[in-house]
Each structure stands twice: as C-alpha cells, then as structure tokens.
Coordinates of C-alpha atoms and ligand atoms in Angstrom, one line a residue:
M380 CA 16.7 27.5 -9.0
I381 CA 13.0 27.8 -9.5
I382 CA 11.3 30.2 -11.9
V383 CA 7.8 31.1 -11.0
I384 CA 5.8 31.6 -14.2
R385 CA 3.0 34.2 -14.3
P386 CA -0.6 33.0 -14.4
K387 CA -2.2 33.0 -17.9
T388 CA 1.2 32.9 -19.6
Q389 CA 0.9 32.1 -23.3
K390 CA 2.5 28.7 -24.5
E391 CA 4.6 30.3 -27.2
Q392 CA 6.4 32.7 -24.7
L393 CA 6.8 29.8 -22.4
D394 CA 8.3 27.5 -25.0
K395 CA 10.8 30.2 -25.9
L396 CA 12.0 30.5 -22.4
K397 CA 12.2 26.7 -21.9
E398 CA 14.1 26.3 -25.1
K399 CA 16.6 29.1 -24.1
I400 CA 17.2 27.3 -20.7
K401 CA 17.6 23.9 -22.2
K402 CA 20.2 25.2 -24.8
L403 CA 22.4 26.1 -21.9
G404 CA 22.4 22.4 -20.8
L405 CA 19.9 22.6 -17.9
Q406 CA 17.2 20.3 -17.3
I407 CA 13.6 21.5 -16.6
H408 CA 11.2 20.0 -14.1
E409 CA 7.9 21.7 -14.8
S410 CA 5.1 21.5 -12.3
I411 CA 1.6 23.0 -12.7
G412 CA -0.9 23.1 -9.9
Q413 CA -4.1 25.0 -9.3
N414 CA -2.4 28.2 -8.1
Y415 CA 1.0 27.8 -9.4
H416 CA 3.2 27.1 -12.5
I417 CA 6.8 26.7 -11.8
L418 CA 9.9 25.5 -13.8
G419 CA 12.5 23.8 -11.6
L420 CA 16.0 23.9 -13.0
I421 CA 18.4 21.1 -12.5
G422 CA 22.2 21.5 -13.4
D423 CA 24.7 24.3 -12.9
T424 CA 22.5 27.3 -12.9
R425 CA 25.6 29.6 -12.9
V426 CA 25.3 29.7 -16.7
L427 CA 22.1 31.6 -16.4
D428 CA 21.8 35.4 -17.0
L429 CA 19.6 35.9 -13.9
S430 CA 18.8 39.6 -14.8
Q431 CA 17.6 38.7 -18.2
I432 CA 15.3 36.0 -16.8
E433 CA 14.1 38.2 -14.2
G434 CA 13.2 40.8 -16.8
N435 CA 11.2 38.3 -18.9
R436 CA 7.5 39.4 -18.7
I437 CA 6.4 35.9 -18.2
V438 CA 8.5 35.4 -15.0
Q439 CA 7.0 36.3 -11.7
K440 CA 10.0 35.5 -9.5
L441 CA 13.1 33.4 -9.1
I442 CA 13.7 31.3 -5.9
H443 CA 17.1 29.9 -5.0
V444 CA 17.1 26.3 -4.1
G445 CA 19.8 25.7 -1.5
E446 CA 19.2 22.0 -1.0
P447 CA 21.0 19.4 -3.1
Y448 CA 17.9 17.4 -3.8
K449 CA 15.7 19.0 -6.5
K450 CA 13.1 16.5 -7.8
A451 CA 12.3 15.4 -4.3
N452 CA 12.2 19.0 -3.0
R453 CA 8.8 20.6 -2.2
L454 CA 9.8 23.8 -3.8
F455 CA 9.9 21.9 -7.0
K456 CA 6.5 20.4 -6.6
P457 CA 4.4 22.1 -3.8
E458 CA 1.5 19.5 -4.0
D459 CA 1.8 16.1 -2.1
T460 CA 2.8 13.1 -4.3
I461 CA 0.2 10.3 -4.3
I462 CA 1.5 6.9 -5.3
K463 CA -1.2 4.8 -6.9
V464 CA -1.1 1.0 -6.8
G465 CA -4.0 -0.5 -8.5
D466 CA -7.1 0.9 -6.8
R467 CA -5.0 1.8 -3.6
A468 CA -3.0 4.9 -3.0
I469 CA -0.3 6.0 -0.5
G470 CA -0.1 9.8 0.3
N471 CA -3.7 10.6 -0.5
G472 CA -4.6 11.7 3.1
E473 CA -5.6 8.2 4.2
F474 CA -3.4 6.1 6.5
S475 CA -2.1 3.1 4.4
V476 CA -0.9 0.1 6.2
I477 CA 1.5 -2.4 4.9
A478 CA 1.5 -5.6 7.0
G479 CA 3.0 -9.2 7.0
P480 CA 5.8 -11.3 8.1
C481 CA 9.4 -10.3 8.2
S482 CA 10.2 -13.2 5.8
V483 CA 8.2 -15.7 3.8
E484 CA 8.6 -19.0 5.5
T485 CA 5.9 -21.4 4.0
K486 CA 3.1 -20.9 1.6
E487 CA 0.5 -21.6 4.2
Q488 CA 2.2 -19.2 6.7
V489 CA 2.1 -16.2 4.2
I490 CA -1.4 -16.9 2.9
E491 CA -2.9 -17.3 6.5
I492 CA -1.2 -14.0 7.6
A493 CA -2.3 -12.3 4.4
R494 CA -5.8 -13.3 5.0
Q495 CA -5.7 -12.2 8.6
V496 CA -4.1 -8.8 7.9
K497 CA -6.5 -8.1 5.1
S498 CA -9.7 -8.8 7.2
S499 CA -8.2 -6.3 9.9
G500 CA -7.9 -3.7 7.0
A501 CA -4.4 -3.7 5.9
D502 CA -3.8 -2.4 2.3
F503 CA -0.7 -4.2 1.3
L504 CA 1.1 -7.4 2.1
R505 CA 4.7 -7.4 3.0
G506 CA 7.1 -10.4 3.2
G507 CA 10.8 -10.8 2.6
A508 CA 11.8 -13.5 -0.1
F509 CA 15.4 -12.3 -0.3
K510 CA 16.7 -11.2 3.2
P511 CA 19.6 -8.9 3.9
R512 CA 20.8 -10.5 7.2
T513 CA 23.6 -9.3 9.4
S514 CA 25.0 -12.8 9.6
P515 CA 25.7 -15.0 6.6
Y516 CA 24.7 -18.0 8.8
S517 CA 21.1 -16.6 9.5
F518 CA 18.1 -17.7 7.4
Q519 CA 18.4 -15.9 4.1
G520 CA 14.9 -16.2 2.8
L521 CA 13.3 -18.6 0.5
G522 CA 14.4 -16.6 -2.6
Q523 CA 12.4 -17.1 -5.8
T524 CA 10.1 -19.7 -4.0
G525 CA 9.1 -17.1 -1.5
L526 CA 8.1 -14.7 -4.3
E527 CA 5.9 -17.4 -5.8
Y528 CA 4.3 -17.8 -2.3
L529 CA 3.8 -14.0 -2.0
K530 CA 2.1 -14.1 -5.5
E531 CA -0.2 -16.8 -4.4
A532 CA -1.2 -14.9 -1.3
K533 CA -1.9 -11.9 -3.5
K534 CA -4.1 -14.0 -5.8
E535 CA -5.9 -15.4 -2.6
T536 CA -6.4 -12.0 -1.0
G537 CA -6.0 -9.3 -3.7
L538 CA -3.4 -7.6 -1.5
P539 CA -0.6 -6.0 -3.6
I540 CA 2.7 -7.1 -2.6
V541 CA 5.7 -5.3 -1.2
T542 CA 9.1 -7.2 -1.1
E543 CA 12.8 -6.3 -1.0
M544 CA 15.2 -6.4 -3.9
M545 CA 18.9 -6.3 -3.1
S546 CA 20.7 -5.9 -6.4
P547 CA 20.2 -4.7 -9.9
E548 CA 20.3 -8.2 -11.3
M549 CA 17.4 -9.2 -8.8
V550 CA 15.3 -6.1 -9.9
E551 CA 15.9 -7.1 -13.6
K552 CA 14.6 -10.6 -12.9
Y553 CA 11.7 -10.1 -10.5
A554 CA 10.5 -6.4 -10.7
D555 CA 7.4 -7.4 -12.9
D556 CA 6.1 -9.6 -10.1
I557 CA 6.1 -7.0 -7.4
D558 CA 3.7 -4.1 -6.9
I559 CA 6.2 -2.1 -4.6
I560 CA 9.8 -2.6 -4.6
Q561 CA 11.4 -2.2 -1.2
I562 CA 15.0 -0.9 -0.9
G563 CA 16.2 -1.9 2.5
A564 CA 17.9 0.3 5.0
R565 CA 21.2 -1.4 4.3
N566 CA 20.9 -0.7 0.6
M567 CA 19.7 3.0 0.9
Q568 CA 23.1 4.1 -0.7
N569 CA 23.5 1.2 -3.0
F570 CA 23.6 3.7 -6.0
D571 CA 23.5 1.1 -8.8
L572 CA 20.5 -0.4 -7.3
L573 CA 18.8 3.0 -6.8
K574 CA 19.7 3.9 -10.5
K575 CA 18.1 0.6 -11.7
V576 CA 14.9 1.1 -9.8
G577 CA 14.9 4.7 -11.2
K578 CA 14.5 3.3 -14.7
L579 CA 11.3 1.5 -13.8
R580 CA 7.9 3.1 -13.7
K581 CA 6.8 1.3 -10.5
P582 CA 6.5 2.5 -6.9
V583 CA 9.7 2.2 -4.7
L584 CA 9.7 2.0 -0.9
L585 CA 12.8 3.5 0.2
K586 CA 14.0 2.8 3.7
R587 CA 16.1 5.3 5.7
G588 CA 19.7 3.9 6.3
L589 CA 20.8 2.8 9.8
S590 CA 23.0 5.9 10.1
A591 CA 21.6 8.2 7.3
T592 CA 20.6 11.9 7.8
I593 CA 17.3 13.1 6.5
E594 CA 19.3 14.9 3.7
E595 CA 21.0 11.6 2.7
L596 CA 17.6 9.8 2.6
L597 CA 16.2 12.5 0.3
M598 CA 19.5 12.4 -1.9
S599 CA 18.8 8.6 -2.4
A600 CA 15.2 9.4 -3.4
E601 CA 16.8 11.9 -5.8
Y602 CA 18.9 9.2 -7.4
I603 CA 15.8 7.2 -8.2
M604 CA 13.9 10.3 -9.4
S605 CA 16.8 11.5 -11.5
E606 CA 16.4 8.5 -13.7
G607 CA 12.7 9.2 -14.3
N608 CA 10.9 7.2 -11.6
E609 CA 9.1 9.7 -9.4
Q610 CA 7.1 7.2 -7.5
V611 CA 9.0 7.1 -4.3
I612 CA 7.6 6.4 -0.8
L613 CA 10.0 7.0 2.0
C614 CA 10.1 5.0 5.2
E615 CA 11.5 6.0 8.6
R616 CA 12.4 2.8 10.4
G617 CA 14.7 4.0 13.3
I618 CA 18.2 5.1 13.2
R619 CA 21.4 4.0 15.3
T620 CA 21.9 6.0 18.5
F621 CA 23.6 5.3 21.8
E622 CA 20.5 3.9 23.2
K623 CA 20.6 0.0 23.4
F624 CA 17.3 -0.8 24.9
T625 CA 15.4 -0.5 21.6
R626 CA 16.9 -2.0 18.3
N627 CA 17.0 1.6 16.8
T628 CA 15.6 4.9 17.9
L629 CA 12.6 6.0 16.0
D630 CA 13.1 9.4 14.6
L631 CA 9.6 10.7 14.9
S632 CA 10.6 14.3 14.2
A633 CA 11.8 13.1 10.7
I634 CA 8.2 12.8 9.6
P635 CA 7.1 16.5 9.9
V636 CA 10.6 17.5 8.8
I637 CA 10.3 15.5 5.6
K638 CA 6.8 16.6 5.1
K639 CA 8.1 20.2 5.0
L640 CA 11.0 19.6 2.9
S641 CA 9.6 17.0 0.3
H642 CA 6.4 16.3 -1.4
L643 CA 7.1 12.5 -1.2
P644 CA 4.9 10.4 1.0
I645 CA 6.6 9.0 4.1
I646 CA 5.6 5.9 6.2
V647 CA 6.8 4.6 9.4
D648 CA 8.1 1.1 10.3
P649 CA 7.8 0.8 14.1
S650 CA 8.8 -3.0 14.2
H651 CA 12.3 -2.4 13.0
A652 CA 12.7 0.8 14.9
A653 CA 11.6 -0.7 18.2
G654 CA 12.8 -4.3 17.8
L655 CA 10.3 -5.2 20.5
W656 CA 6.6 -6.2 19.8
W657 CA 5.0 -4.3 22.7
L658 CA 6.5 -1.1 21.4
V659 CA 4.8 -1.4 18.1
E660 CA 1.4 -0.1 19.0
P661 CA 2.5 3.1 20.9
L662 CA 4.9 4.0 18.1
A663 CA 2.3 3.3 15.4
M664 CA -0.1 5.6 17.1
A665 CA 2.6 8.2 17.4
A666 CA 3.3 7.8 13.7
L667 CA -0.3 8.7 12.9
V668 CA -0.2 11.7 15.1
V669 CA 2.9 13.3 13.7
G670 CA 1.5 13.1 10.2
A671 CA 2.9 9.9 8.6
D672 CA 1.1 8.6 5.4
G673 CA 1.1 5.1 6.7
L674 CA 2.7 2.2 8.3
M675 CA 4.9 -0.9 7.7
V676 CA 4.2 -3.5 10.5
E677 CA 5.6 -7.0 10.9
V678 CA 2.9 -9.5 11.7
H679 CA 3.5 -13.2 12.5
N680 CA 1.2 -16.0 13.5
D681 CA 3.8 -17.8 15.5
P682 CA 6.3 -15.1 16.7
A683 CA 8.0 -17.5 19.0
N684 CA 9.1 -19.7 16.2
A685 CA 9.6 -17.1 13.4
K686 CA 12.7 -17.4 11.3
C687 CA 13.4 -13.8 11.5
D688 CA 12.4 -10.8 13.7
G689 CA 9.9 -12.7 15.9
Q690 CA 10.7 -10.5 18.9
Q691 CA 9.3 -7.5 17.1
S692 CA 6.4 -9.2 15.3
I693 CA 2.9 -8.8 16.5
K694 CA 0.3 -11.5 16.3
P695 CA -2.6 -11.0 13.9
E696 CA -5.1 -10.4 16.9
K697 CA -2.8 -7.7 18.2
F698 CA -2.7 -6.3 14.7
N699 CA -6.5 -6.2 14.5
N700 CA -6.5 -4.3 17.8
L701 CA -4.1 -1.8 16.6
M702 CA -6.0 -1.2 13.4
N703 CA -9.2 -0.5 15.5
K704 CA -7.3 1.9 17.8
L705 CA -5.7 3.6 14.7
S706 CA -9.2 4.0 13.2
K707 CA -10.5 5.7 16.4
L708 CA -7.6 7.9 16.7
K709 CA -7.8 8.9 13.0
E710 CA -11.5 9.7 13.6
S711 CA -10.6 11.9 16.6
M712 CA -8.0 14.0 14.6
R713 CA -10.5 14.8 11.7
Ligands
PEP2275 C1 12.6 -5.4 6.4 O1 11.8 -4.6 6.2 O2 12.4 -6.6 6.4 C2 14.0 -5.0 6.7 C3 15.0 -5.9 6.6 O3 14.1 -3.7 7.2 P1 15.3 -2.7 7.2 O4 15.9 -2.7 5.9 O5 14.6 -1.4 7.5 O6 16.2 -3.3 8.1
MN2276 MN1 12.4 -7.8 9.6

C-alpha cells in the first residue's frame, strides 16, 4: 500500500499519521522527490482502516501495491536509484562498464588486464578470487591470495573492484576489501547470504539465477533491501532455455521490464549469457540499446589458456574496439 501525501503538508500532521501507522505494526518507507511525497507501507496492511486514512486531509490518494517486492518497487520510489562508488556511479544515465578476467590467476595477469581495460575506459575491475564452479575438480580460484592481487591491481589503476562472495562467513571476513560485492547466479537465492550483505552499507551486484524469474530476482533484491542495504545493482546474465548453442539465453526483454517495475539499476553480462567470445560484442551493443545501465564483460589477455571461461572472454584489443563502438552508439542515441 502506498499513501500519496499532499504537497505542502505540515510536519506535525505527517508525523501524527506516521505514528498511527507504526503503532499498527507496519513499517514505513518514505520517499520524497521533486514532485511527490509518498509513504510506502510494508507489512500486513489489512490492519488499516482505509476509509479513515483516505479521509485524512493530508492524504491525496492510496495506491494498492500488488507485487510482493516493496522496497525494490518503482511505486515505492519513482526515481532511479544511483549507486555511488567513490567518484563513480551506476544508474546515473551513463553506461558503466565492469571488465576483467573470469578469475584472478596471477598478480601480473590481473594487473596487466586492469591496466588495459582502464585505458579503454572501463569503470570497474572484475575478477573472481573465490569461484563457484560446477565441478569440484575445476579451478576454484586463488582465494584470499586472489583478493590481495585484486587490491594491488586497484592500487595500480585506481579501478574499484567487483568480486564474488559465496557465504556469509566470507562476507564477514573480506567485505571491507571489496568495492562492490558480487552475488553470483548460483547464490541468488542463498537467503542467509542475501541477509548478510543486506546488513552492510556497501553496493551489491546481484546476478539473476539460472532459472529465476524476474519477480524472483526482485524478491532477492528485496531480501537485501529489507535488511537496510538499498544499494543493489541487478544483473541479467542469461537464463536456461532449451537452446543449446549458447551457454544461456540472454533475456534482453528483462531490461525494460525491470526498468518499469523497479528503480534499481540493471546491467548486462553478455559473457556468461553467450558463452562465446564472438557474441559478446553484439549482445553488449543490444544491452545499451534496450536501456541497460551498464555491462559486466570478461576480458582475458590469453583466453586460450585461461583457467576459467576462456571461450567467452574477449582479448583487451577486442574490448577496446567494443568500447569505441559503444561510445559511438551512445552518441547516436542522444
Ligand atoms: C562470474 O561472474 O564469474 C560468474 C560466475 O557468473 P554467474 O554467477 O552469472 O554464473
Ligand atoms: Mn566466468
């Protein structure tokens, strides 16, 4: 339920109404913009006497919210959420690009790639230190050492780092060292992990689960937000379909749908969606056209010998090309 407050309402009257609602055991999510002032109610709103609220002079109207996600809902907050990371931002109308290897392999490798993607215009460095692999016999990442290498790459280039955390314990131990905490597709519904990152006041990149609906993705964002952390960036990375040619099927329609349903920024990961390096460029261009807030792209200096996801990684030169094409496309869309 949303209560739209009349413009120029006096604080005392508003406080009185808020007090009354809180006494009934409901939470209030207040949002004030240039042309609106709304109270989003969270909890069982059947306890409300609707005709009494509608009769209140400071209430313009009541809006019923049918969706199960509230804080992530655009009705609760009509303005786009902008996630700030140092002097950078995601969701501010620019097209932010996160790039780097699937996994951190050596210090030299990650620093070299970081330098290259930065010179091509990337805003953030990605790299897995702890890897969620389908097989327990595959490379599992360098762990803490990998994180140290990422920090060195950040020191060298200034690029903030994005890396995946797979458990609440990991978050406890390493969150301070990471600029954006990635929750991978396989952990999108790891609710203990979501609640843990919800207690932080730090950006979280939440990837869509392999078989998750848009509503399930938004409910996972709600888990994080319900704990107080509203800095959530969503990521469409392809979903399972019957098609086998590509690793997953990039759900491009999810971008405008999510933009309509939610105020949270959404980026696209064409690498994990396609699973094939030569599809990264066309899918990245498409992501920009359908209104995504940015990209996450896997870049490797030696894809043929990468320890993870080499077949979907593009070389730094190709990444540079892609960034040039994106900037021309962006210009043509203004
Ligand atoms: C990744 O970004 O390295 C990754 C494992 O992606 P996903 O969780 O989308 O499979
Ligand atoms: Mn990968």
